[in-house]
Coordinates of C-alpha atoms in Angstrom, one line a residue:
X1 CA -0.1 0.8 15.5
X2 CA 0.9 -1.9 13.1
X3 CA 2.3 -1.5 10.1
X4 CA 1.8 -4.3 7.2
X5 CA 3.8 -3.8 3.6
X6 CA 2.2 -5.5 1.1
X7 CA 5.2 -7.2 -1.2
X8 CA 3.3 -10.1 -2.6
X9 CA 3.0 -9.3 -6.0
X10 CA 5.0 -10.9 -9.2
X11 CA 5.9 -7.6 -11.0
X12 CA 4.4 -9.5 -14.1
X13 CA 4.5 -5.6 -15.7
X14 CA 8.1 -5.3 -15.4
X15 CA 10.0 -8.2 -16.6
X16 CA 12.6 -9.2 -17.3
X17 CA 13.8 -7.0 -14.1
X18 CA 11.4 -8.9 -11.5
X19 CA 12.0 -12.5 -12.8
X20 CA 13.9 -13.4 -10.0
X21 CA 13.9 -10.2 -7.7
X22 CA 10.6 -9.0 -6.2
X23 CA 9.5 -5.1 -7.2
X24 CA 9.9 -3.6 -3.7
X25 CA 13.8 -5.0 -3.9
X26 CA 14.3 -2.9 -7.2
X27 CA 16.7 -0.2 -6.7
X28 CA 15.8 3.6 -6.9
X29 CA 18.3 5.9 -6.4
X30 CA 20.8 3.5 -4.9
X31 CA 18.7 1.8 -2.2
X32 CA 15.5 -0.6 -2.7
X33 CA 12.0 0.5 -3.0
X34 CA 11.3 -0.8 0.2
X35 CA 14.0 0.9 2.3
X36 CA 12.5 4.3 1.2
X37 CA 9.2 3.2 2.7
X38 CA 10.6 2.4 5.8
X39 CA 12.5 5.4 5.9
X40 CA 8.8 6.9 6.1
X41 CA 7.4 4.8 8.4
X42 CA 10.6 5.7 10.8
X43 CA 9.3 9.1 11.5
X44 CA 6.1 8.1 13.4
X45 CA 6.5 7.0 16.9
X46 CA 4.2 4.5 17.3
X47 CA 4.8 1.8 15.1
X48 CA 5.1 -1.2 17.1
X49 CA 6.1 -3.5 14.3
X50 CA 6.2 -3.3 11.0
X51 CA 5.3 -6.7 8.5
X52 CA 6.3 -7.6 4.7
X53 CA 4.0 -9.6 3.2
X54 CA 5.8 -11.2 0.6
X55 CA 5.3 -14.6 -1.7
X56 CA 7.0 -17.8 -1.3
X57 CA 9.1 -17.2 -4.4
X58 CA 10.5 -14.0 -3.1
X59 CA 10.4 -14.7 0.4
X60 CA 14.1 -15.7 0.6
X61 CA 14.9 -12.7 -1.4
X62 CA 13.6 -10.3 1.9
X63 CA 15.1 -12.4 4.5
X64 CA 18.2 -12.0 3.1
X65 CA 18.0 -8.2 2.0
X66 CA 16.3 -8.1 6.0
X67 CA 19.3 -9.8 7.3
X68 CA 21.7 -6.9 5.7
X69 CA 19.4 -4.1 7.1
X70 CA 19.8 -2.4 9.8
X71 CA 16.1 -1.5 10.9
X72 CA 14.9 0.7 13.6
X73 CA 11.7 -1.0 13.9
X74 CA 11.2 -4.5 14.5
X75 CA 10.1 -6.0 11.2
X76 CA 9.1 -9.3 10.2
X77 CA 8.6 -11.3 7.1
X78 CA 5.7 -12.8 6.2
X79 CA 5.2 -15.9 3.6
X80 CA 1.9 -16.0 2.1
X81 CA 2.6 -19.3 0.9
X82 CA 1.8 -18.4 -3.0
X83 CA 4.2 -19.7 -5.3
X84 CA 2.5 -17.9 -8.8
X85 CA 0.5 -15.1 -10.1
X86 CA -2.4 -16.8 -10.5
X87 CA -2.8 -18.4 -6.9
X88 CA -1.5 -15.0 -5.3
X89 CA -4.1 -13.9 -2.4
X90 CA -4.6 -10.8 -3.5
X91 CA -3.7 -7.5 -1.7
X92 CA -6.8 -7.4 0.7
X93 CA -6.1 -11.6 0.5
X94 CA -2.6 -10.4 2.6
X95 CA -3.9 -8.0 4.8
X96 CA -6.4 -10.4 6.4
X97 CA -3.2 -13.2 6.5
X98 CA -0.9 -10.9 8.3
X99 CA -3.6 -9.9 10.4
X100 CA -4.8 -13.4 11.2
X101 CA -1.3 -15.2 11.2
X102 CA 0.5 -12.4 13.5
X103 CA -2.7 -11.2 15.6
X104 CA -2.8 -8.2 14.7
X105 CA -5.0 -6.5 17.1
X106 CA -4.2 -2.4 16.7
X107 CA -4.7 0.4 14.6
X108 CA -2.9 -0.8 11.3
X109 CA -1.4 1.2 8.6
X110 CA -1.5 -0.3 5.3
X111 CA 1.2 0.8 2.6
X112 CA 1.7 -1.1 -1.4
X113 CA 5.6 -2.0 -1.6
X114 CA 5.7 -0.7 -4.7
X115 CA 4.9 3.1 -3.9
X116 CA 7.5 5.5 -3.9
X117 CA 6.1 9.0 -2.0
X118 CA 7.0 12.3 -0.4
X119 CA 4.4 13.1 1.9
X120 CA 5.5 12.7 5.3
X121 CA 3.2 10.2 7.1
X122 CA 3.0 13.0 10.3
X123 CA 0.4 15.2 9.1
X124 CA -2.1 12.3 8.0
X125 CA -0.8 10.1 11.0
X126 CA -2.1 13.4 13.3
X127 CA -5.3 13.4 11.5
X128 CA -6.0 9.7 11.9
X129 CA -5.4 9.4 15.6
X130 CA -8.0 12.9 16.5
X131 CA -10.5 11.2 14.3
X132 CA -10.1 6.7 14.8
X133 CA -11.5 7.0 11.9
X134 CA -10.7 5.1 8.6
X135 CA -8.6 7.2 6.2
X136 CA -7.2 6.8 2.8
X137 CA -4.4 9.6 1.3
X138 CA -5.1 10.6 -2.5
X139 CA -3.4 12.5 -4.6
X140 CA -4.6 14.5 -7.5
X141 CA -3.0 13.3 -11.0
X142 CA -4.9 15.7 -13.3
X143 CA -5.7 14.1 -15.7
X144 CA -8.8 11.7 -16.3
X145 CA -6.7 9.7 -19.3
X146 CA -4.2 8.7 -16.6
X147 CA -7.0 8.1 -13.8
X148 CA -8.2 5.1 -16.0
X149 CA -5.2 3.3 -14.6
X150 CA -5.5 3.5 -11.0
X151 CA -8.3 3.6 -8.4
X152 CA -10.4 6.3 -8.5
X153 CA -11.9 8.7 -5.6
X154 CA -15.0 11.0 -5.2
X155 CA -14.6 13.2 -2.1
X156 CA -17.5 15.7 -0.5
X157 CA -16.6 16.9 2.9
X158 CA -13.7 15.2 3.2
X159 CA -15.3 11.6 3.2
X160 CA -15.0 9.3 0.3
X161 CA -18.3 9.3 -1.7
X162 CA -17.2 6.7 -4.4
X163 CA -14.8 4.2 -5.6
X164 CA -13.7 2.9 -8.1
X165 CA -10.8 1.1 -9.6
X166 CA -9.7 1.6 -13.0
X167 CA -12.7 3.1 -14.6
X168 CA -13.5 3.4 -17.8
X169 CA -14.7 6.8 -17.7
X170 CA -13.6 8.2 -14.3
X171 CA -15.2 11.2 -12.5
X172 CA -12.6 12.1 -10.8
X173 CA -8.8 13.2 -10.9
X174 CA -8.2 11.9 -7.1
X175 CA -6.3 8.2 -7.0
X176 CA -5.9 6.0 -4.4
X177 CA -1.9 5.9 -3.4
X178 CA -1.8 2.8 -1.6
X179 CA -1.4 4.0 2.1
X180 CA -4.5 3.6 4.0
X181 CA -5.0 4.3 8.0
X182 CA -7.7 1.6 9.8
X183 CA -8.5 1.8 13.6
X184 CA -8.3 -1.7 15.5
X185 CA -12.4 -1.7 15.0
X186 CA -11.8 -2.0 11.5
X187 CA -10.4 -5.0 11.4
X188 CA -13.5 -6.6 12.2
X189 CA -14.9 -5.8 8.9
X190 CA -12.0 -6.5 6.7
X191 CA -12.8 -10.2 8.0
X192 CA -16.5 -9.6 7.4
X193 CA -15.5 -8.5 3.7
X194 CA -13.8 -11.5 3.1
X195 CA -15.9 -14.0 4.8
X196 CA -18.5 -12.9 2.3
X197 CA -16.5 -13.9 -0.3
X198 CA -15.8 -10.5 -1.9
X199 CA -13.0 -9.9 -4.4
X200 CA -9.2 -10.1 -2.2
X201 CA -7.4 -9.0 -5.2
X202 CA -7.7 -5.0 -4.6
X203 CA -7.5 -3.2 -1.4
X204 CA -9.7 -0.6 -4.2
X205 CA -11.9 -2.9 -3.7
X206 CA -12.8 -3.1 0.1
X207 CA -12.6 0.5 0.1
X208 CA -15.4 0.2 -2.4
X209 CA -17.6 -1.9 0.2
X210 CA -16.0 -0.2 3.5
X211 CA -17.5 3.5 2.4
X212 CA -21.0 1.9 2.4
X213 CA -21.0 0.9 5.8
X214 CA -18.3 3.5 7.8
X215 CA -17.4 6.8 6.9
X216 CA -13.4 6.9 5.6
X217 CA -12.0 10.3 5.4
X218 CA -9.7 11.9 2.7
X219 CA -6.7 13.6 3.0
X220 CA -5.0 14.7 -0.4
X221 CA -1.7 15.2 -0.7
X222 CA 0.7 17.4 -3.8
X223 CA 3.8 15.9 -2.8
X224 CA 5.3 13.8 -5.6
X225 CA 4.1 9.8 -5.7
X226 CA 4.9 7.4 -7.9
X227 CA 3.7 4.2 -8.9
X228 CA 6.3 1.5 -9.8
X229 CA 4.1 0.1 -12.5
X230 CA 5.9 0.3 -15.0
X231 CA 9.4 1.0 -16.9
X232 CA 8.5 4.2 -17.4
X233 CA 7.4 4.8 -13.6
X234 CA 10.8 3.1 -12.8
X235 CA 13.1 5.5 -14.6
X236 CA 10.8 8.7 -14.1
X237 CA 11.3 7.5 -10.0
X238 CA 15.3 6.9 -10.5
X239 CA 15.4 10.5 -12.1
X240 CA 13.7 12.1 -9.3
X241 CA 15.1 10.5 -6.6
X242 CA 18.3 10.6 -8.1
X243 CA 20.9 13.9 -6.1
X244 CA 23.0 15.8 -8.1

């Protein structure tokens, strides 16, 4: 299994902090974003190697924060070759360049840099494998006022019936967290998604058009998550994360 970070955002939400330092890079409790995401990705076996996905403004930035890391996995940094915000490739626009660039040819797990989680990857790593079959982990925010802010899920038997992202009037509590599981066949049709010329801004989005056509299971998780977003996210993380 690969592993591909996606790191290519501006943090447009969080200036002045990400002006000249990319979100995953920000420090939560004394270490970067990032490094807390590997840490999770560590604890499966299987990853062969594990790529960043960054911008050509930051993409210095993770070379040198790579170069003082000491990683267990091989990992490699990826330029998309954006230099701006408004010619960025989009999340989905990333996947399909690491995938093409680096040949990907596996089962990939897909994780946004700027997601800060508890859930240990085992359980819906286990899951994945006995199925090889697409899967998405939610979590439940209770609270359909917050659920207009992030992708929204409708489950039945497990499988995803619905998605959404940012809704107006959501009708559900389930959100998207950013870490999806595709087997190798998948990749297929995340080219087939973009050769049509369908949005590349939100992997939201592709789920949207990938439950039509293949079946992606669910697995929900309580452990706490947090969505770098916004200051608020930022301090509430540093707080948590924080040890006495």
């Amino acid at each position: 299994m690969d592993a591909i970070i996606l790191a290519a955002g501006y943090g447009i939400r969080l200036h002045p902090l990400t002006l000249d330092k990319p979100k995953p890079l920000l420090n939560v409790a004394g270490k970067p974003i990032i490094e807390h995401i590997i840490e999770k990705l560590e604890e499966l076996d299987n990853i062969k190697k594990i790529h960043i996905v960054t911008n050509d403004k930051f993409y210095h930035s993770f070379q040198e924060w790579l170069h003082g890391f000491d990683a267990k996995n091989p990992i490699e940094i990826i330029n998309d070759g954006t230099k701006s915000n408004e010619d960025r490739l989009g999340a989905i626009g990333d996947v399909h360049y690491a995938i093409k660039t680096k040949n990907i040819d596996s089962d990939i797990i897909i994780i946004a840099g700027d997601n800060l989680f508890e859930l240990s990857l085992h359980g819906v790593a286990d899951i994945f494998r006995k199925r090889n079959h697409n899967t998405i982990v939610l979590y439940d925010i209770k609270n359909l006022e917050l659920a207009k802010h992030y992708g929204v899920v409708e489950v039945a038997n497990n499988i995803i019936t619905n998605f959404k992202e940012k809704p107006l009037n959501p009708k559900s509590t389930l959100i998207s967290t950013g870490i999806y599981l595709f087997p190798k066949k998948t990749i297929k049709l995340i080219e087939k998604y973009i050769a049509q010329g369908n949005n590349h801004d939100k992997t939201g989005d592709f789920i949207g058009w990938l439950h039509k056509r293949e079946p992606i299971y669910a697995y929900i998780t309580d452990s706490k998550w947090y969505d770098i977003g916004s200051f608020e996210q930022l301090e509430k993380a540093n707080k948590h994360y924080k040890k006495p």
